C-alpha atoms as a printed R data frame, in Angstrom:
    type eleno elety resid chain resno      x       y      z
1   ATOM     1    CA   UNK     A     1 29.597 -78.542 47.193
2   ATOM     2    CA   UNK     A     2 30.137 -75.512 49.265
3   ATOM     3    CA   UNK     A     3 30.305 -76.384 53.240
4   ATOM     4    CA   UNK     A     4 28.874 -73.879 55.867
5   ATOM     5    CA   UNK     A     5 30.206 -73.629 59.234
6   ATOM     6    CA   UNK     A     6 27.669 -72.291 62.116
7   ATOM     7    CA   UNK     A     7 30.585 -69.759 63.181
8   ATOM     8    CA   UNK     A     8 31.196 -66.320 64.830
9   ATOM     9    CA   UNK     A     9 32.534 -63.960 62.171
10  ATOM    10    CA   UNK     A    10 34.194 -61.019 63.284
11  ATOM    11    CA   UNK     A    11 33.588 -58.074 61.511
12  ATOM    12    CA   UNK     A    12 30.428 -60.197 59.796
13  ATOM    13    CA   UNK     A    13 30.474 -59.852 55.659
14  ATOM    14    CA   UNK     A    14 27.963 -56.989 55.964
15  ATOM    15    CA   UNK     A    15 30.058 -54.901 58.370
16  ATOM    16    CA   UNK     A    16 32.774 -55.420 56.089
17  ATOM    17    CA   UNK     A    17 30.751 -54.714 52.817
18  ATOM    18    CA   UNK     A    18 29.429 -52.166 54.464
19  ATOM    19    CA   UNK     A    19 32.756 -49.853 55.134
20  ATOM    20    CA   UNK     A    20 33.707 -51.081 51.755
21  ATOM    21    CA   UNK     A    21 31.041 -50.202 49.093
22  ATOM    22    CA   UNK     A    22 30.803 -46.830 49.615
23  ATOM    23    CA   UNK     A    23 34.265 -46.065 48.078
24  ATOM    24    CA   UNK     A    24 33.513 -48.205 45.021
25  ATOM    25    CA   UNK     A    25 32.489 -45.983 42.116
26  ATOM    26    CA   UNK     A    26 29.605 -48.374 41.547
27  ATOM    27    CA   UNK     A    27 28.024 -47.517 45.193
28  ATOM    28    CA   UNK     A    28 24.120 -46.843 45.079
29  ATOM    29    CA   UNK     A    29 22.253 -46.324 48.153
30  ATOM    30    CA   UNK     A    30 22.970 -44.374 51.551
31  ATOM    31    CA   UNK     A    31 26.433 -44.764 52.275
32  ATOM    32    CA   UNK     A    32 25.791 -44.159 56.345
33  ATOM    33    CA   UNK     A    33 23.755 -47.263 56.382
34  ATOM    34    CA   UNK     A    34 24.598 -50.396 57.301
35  ATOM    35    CA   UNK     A    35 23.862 -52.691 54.039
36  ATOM    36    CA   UNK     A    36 21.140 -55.655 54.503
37  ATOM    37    CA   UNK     A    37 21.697 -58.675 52.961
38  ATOM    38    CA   UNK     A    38 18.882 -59.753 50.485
39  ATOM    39    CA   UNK     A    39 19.919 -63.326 48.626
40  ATOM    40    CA   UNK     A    40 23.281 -65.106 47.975
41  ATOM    41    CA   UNK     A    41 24.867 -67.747 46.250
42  ATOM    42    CA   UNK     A    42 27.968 -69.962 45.810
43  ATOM    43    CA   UNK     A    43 30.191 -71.598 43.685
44  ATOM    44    CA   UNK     A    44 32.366 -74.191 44.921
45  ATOM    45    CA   UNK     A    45 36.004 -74.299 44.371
46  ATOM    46    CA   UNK     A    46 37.452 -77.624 42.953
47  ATOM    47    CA   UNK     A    47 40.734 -77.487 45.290
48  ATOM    48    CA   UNK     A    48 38.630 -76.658 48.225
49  ATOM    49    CA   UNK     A    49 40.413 -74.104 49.369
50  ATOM    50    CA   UNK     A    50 38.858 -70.907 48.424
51  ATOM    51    CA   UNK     A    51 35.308 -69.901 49.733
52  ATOM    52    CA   UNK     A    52 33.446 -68.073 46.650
53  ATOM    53    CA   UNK     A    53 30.331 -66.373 47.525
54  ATOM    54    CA   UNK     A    54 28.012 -63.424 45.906
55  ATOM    55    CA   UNK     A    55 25.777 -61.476 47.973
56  ATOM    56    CA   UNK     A    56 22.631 -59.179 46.847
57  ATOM    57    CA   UNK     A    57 22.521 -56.596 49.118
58  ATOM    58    CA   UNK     A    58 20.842 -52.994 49.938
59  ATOM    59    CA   UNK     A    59 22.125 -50.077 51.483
60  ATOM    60    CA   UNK     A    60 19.198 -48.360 53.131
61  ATOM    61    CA   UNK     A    61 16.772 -47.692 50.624
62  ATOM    62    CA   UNK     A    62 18.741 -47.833 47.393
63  ATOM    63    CA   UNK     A    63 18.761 -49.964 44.586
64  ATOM    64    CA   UNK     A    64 19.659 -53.853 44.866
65  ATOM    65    CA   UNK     A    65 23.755 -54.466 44.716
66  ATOM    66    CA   UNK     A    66 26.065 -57.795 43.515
67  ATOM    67    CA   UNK     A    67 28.367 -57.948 45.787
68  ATOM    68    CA   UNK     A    68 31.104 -60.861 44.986
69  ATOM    69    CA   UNK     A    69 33.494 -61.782 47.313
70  ATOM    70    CA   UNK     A    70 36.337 -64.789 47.677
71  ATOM    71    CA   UNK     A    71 37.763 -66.033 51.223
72  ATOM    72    CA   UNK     A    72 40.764 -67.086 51.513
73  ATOM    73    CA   UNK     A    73 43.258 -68.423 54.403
74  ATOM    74    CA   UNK     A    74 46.230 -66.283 53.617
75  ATOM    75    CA   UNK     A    75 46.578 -63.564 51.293
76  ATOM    76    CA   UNK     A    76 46.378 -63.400 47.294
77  ATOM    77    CA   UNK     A    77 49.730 -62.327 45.858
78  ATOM    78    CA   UNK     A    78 49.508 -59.708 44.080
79  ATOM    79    CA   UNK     A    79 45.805 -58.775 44.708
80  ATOM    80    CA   UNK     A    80 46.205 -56.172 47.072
81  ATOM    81    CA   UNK     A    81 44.367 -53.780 45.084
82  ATOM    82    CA   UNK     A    82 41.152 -56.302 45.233
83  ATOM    83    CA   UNK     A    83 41.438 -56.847 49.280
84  ATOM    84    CA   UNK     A    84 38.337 -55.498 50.701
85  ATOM    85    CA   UNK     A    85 39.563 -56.537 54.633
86  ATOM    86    CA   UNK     A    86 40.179 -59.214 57.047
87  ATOM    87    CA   UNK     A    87 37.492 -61.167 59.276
88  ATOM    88    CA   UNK     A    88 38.123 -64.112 61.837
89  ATOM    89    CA   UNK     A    89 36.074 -66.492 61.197
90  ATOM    90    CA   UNK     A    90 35.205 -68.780 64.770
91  ATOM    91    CA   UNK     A    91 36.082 -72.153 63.091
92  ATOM    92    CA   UNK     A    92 38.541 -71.630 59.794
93  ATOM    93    CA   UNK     A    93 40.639 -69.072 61.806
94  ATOM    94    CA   UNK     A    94 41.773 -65.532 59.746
95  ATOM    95    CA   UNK     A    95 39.847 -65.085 56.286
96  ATOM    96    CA   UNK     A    96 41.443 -62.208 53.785
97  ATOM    97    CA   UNK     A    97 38.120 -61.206 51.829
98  ATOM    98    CA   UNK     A    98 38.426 -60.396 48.550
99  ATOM    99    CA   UNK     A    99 36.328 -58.202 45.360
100 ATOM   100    CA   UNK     A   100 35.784 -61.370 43.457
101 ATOM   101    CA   UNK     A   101 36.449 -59.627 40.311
102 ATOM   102    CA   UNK     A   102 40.347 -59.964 40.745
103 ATOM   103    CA   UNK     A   103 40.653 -63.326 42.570
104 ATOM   104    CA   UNK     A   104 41.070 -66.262 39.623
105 ATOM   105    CA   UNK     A   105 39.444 -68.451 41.535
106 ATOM   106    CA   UNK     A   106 36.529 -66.885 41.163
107 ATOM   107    CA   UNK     A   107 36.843 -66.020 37.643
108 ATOM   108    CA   UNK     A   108 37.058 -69.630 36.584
109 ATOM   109    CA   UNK     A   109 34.104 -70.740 39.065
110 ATOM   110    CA   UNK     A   110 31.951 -67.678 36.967
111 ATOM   111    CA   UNK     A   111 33.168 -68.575 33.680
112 ATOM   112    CA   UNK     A   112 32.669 -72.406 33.911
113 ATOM   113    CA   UNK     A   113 28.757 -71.794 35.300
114 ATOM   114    CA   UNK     A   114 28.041 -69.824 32.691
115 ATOM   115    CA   UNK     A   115 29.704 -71.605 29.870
116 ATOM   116    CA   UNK     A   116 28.135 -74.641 30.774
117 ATOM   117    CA   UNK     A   117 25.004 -73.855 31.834
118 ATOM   118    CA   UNK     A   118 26.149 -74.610 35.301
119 ATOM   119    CA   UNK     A   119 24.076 -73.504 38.453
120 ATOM   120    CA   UNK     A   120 25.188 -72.629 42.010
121 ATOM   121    CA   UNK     A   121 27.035 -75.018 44.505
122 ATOM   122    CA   UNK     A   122 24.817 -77.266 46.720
123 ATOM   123    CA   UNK     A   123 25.303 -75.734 49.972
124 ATOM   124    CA   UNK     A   124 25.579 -78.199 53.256
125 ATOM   125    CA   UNK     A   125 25.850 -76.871 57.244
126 ATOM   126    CA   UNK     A   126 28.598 -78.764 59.455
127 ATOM   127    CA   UNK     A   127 28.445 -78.069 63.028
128 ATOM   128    CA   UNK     A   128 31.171 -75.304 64.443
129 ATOM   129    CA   UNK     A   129 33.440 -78.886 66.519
130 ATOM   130    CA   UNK     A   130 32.682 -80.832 62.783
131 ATOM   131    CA   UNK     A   131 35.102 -79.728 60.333
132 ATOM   132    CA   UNK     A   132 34.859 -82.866 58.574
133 ATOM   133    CA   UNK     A   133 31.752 -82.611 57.845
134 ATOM   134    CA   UNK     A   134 30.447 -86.114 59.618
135 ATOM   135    CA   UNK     A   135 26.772 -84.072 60.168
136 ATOM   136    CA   UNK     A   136 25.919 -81.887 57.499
137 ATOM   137    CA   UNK     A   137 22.611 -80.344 56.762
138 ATOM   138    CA   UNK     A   138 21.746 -79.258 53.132
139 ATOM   139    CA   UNK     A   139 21.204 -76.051 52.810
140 ATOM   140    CA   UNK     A   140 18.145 -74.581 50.501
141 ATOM   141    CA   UNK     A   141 19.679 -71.470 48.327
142 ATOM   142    CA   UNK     A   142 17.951 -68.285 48.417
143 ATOM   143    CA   UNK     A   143 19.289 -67.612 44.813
144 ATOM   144    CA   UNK     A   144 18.951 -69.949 41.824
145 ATOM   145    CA   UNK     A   145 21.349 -69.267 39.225
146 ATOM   146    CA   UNK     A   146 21.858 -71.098 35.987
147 ATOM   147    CA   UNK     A   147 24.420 -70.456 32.795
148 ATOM   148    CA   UNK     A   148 23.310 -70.095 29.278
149 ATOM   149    CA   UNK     A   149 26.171 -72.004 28.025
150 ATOM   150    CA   UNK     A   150 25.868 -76.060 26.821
151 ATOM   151    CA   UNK     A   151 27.488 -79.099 29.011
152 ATOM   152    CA   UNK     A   152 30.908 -79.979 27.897
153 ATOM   153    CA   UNK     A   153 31.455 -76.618 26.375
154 ATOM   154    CA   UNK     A   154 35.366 -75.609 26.497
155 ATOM   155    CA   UNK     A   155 36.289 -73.186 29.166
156 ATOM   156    CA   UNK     A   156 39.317 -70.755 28.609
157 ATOM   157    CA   UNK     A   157 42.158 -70.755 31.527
158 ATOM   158    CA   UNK     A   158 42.360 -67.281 33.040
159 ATOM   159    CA   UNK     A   159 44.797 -64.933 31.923
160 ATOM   160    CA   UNK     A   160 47.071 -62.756 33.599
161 ATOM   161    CA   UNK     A   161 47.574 -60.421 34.425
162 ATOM   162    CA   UNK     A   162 43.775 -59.947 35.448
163 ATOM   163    CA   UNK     A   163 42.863 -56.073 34.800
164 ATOM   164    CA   UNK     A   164 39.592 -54.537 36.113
165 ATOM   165    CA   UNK     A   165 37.455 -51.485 35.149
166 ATOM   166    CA   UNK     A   166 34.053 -49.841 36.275
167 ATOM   167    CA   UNK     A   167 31.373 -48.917 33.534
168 ATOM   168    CA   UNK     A   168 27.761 -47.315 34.650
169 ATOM   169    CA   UNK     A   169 26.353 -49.877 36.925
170 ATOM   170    CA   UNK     A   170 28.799 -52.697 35.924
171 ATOM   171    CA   UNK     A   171 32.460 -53.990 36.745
172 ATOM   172    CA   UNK     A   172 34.495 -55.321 33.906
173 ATOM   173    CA   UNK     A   173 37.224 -57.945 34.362
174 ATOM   174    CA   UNK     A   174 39.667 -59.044 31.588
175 ATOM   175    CA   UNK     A   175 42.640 -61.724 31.879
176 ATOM   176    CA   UNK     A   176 43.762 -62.812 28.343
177 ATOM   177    CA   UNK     A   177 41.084 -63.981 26.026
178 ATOM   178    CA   UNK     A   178 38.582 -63.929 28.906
179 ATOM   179    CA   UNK     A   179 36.041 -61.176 29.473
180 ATOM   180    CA   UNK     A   180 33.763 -60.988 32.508
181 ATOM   181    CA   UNK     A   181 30.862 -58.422 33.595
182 ATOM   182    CA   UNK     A   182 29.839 -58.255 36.738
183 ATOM   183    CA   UNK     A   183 26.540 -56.378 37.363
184 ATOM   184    CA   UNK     A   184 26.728 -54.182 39.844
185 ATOM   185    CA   UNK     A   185 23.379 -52.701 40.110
186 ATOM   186    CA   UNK     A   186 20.920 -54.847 39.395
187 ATOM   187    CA   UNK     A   187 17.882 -53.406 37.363
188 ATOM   188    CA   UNK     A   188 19.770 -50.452 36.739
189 ATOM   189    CA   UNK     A   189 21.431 -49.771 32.700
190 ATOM   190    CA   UNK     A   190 24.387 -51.315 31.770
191 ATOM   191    CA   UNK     A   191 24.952 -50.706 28.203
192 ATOM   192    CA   UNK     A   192 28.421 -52.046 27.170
193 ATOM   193    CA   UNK     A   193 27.766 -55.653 29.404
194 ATOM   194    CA   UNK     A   194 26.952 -57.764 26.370
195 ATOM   195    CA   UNK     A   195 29.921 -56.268 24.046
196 ATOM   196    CA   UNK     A   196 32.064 -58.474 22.401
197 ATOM   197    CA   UNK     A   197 35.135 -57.935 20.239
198 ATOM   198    CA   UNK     A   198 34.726 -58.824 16.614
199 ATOM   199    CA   UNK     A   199 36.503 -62.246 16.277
200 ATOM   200    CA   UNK     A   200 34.570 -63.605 19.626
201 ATOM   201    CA   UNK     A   201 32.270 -65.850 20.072
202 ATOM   202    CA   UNK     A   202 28.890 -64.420 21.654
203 ATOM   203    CA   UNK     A   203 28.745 -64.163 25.105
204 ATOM   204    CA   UNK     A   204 27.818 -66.600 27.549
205 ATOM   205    CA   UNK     A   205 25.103 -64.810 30.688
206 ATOM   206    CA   UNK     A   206 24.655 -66.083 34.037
207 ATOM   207    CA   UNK     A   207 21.168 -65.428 35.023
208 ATOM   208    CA   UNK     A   208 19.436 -65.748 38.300
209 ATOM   209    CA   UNK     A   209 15.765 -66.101 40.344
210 ATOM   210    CA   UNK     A   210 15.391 -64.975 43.669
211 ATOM   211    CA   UNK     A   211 12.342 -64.336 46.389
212 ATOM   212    CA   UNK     A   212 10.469 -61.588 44.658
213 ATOM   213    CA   UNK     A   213 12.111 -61.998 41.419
214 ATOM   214    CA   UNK     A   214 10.499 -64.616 39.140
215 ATOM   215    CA   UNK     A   215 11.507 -63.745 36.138
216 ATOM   216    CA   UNK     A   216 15.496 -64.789 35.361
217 ATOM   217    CA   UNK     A   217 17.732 -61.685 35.878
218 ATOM   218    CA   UNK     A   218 21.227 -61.356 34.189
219 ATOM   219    CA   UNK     A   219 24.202 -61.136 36.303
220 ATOM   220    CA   UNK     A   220 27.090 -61.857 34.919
221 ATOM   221    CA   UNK     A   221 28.406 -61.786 31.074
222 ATOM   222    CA   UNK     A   222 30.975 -64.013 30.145
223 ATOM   223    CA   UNK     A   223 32.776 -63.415 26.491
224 ATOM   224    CA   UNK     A   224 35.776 -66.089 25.757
């Protein structure tokens, strides 16, 4: 269960993605622009601690963008190199945001879903004063997501160190055994995000249905 607080964040996500994106080599769109959000979903951290969100977003009039992030309360060791910026958030105090791709939280959260056919988090609203969450409201996703995998299927611990890499369209993470792809651009080619290295088992897709797209989209590639 992922819980939503009705707060002030300052910069927002999209100010933030916004400044960010257009130094990634996977940028697509108009760099002066302000990005729009389209669609998002969650995963929910078991420890509770680390907020694990991926937005769809648009930058002017170019092509539809995965966007992953992670918030945490303090920063990541050693993941400076994955730290998009810093936001205060109204109700959890100072939130270090974070390219999903290199936080293990996330990684795990990914891997799991699409292992074992998992789906996003439910997603419930507390009020700003309710951090305990005595009034929440359930929240309807605007993204459906679902994993290809079987229940019960076994799920690798990640690796480390965790290295990332950019291919056309597509960011690659590896830690250990694990392999994720992260689809940058959605719609657009990636031709290297199903590979898997001969003594592998295939790999394991996270695919997704939003408004306007009825038909399930791949996301994410999981080899383990």
């Amino acid at each position: 269960m992922a819980l939503l607080y009705d707060a002030v964040l300052r910069p927002s996500k999209t100010e933030l993605i916004s400044l960010w994106a257009p130094t990634q080599p996977w940028f697509a769109g108009d760099a002066t622009a302000e990005v729009t959000r389209v669609a998002a979903y969650r995963f929910d951290d078991p420890d509770g601690e680390v907020g694990i969100e991926t937005l769809l977003v648009r930058a002017g009039g170019g092509p539809l963008l995965q966007v992953a992030l992670t918030y945490r309360g303090a920063p990541l060791a050693g993941a400076e190199d994955w730290l998009i910026g810093t936001m205060s958030h109204s109700v959890l105090g100072e939130r270090w945001v974070y390219d999903a791709v290199g936080d293990p939280v996330y990684l795990t959260a990914v891997t799991t879903a699409a292992l074992t056919g998992g789906h996003q988090a439910e997603q419930f609203l507390a009020r700003a004063d309710d951090r305990a969450g005595a009034q929440q409201v359930r929240v309807e996703p605007s993204v459906q997501v679902v994993g290809s995998g079987s229940a019960g299927s076994p799920v690798p611990p990640v690796g480390s160190p965790i290295l990332t890499h950019h291919e056309p369209g597509i960011t690659v993470a590896t830690a250990g055994r694990l392999r994720v792809v992260l689809r940058r651009e959605i719609g657009a080619s990636a031709a290297h995000d199903d590979t898997a290295t001969p003594d592998a088992a295939p790999p394991a897709t996270l695919s997704a249905t939003w408004p306007g797209q009825q038909h399930p989209c791949n996301l994410v590639t999981v080899t383990a």
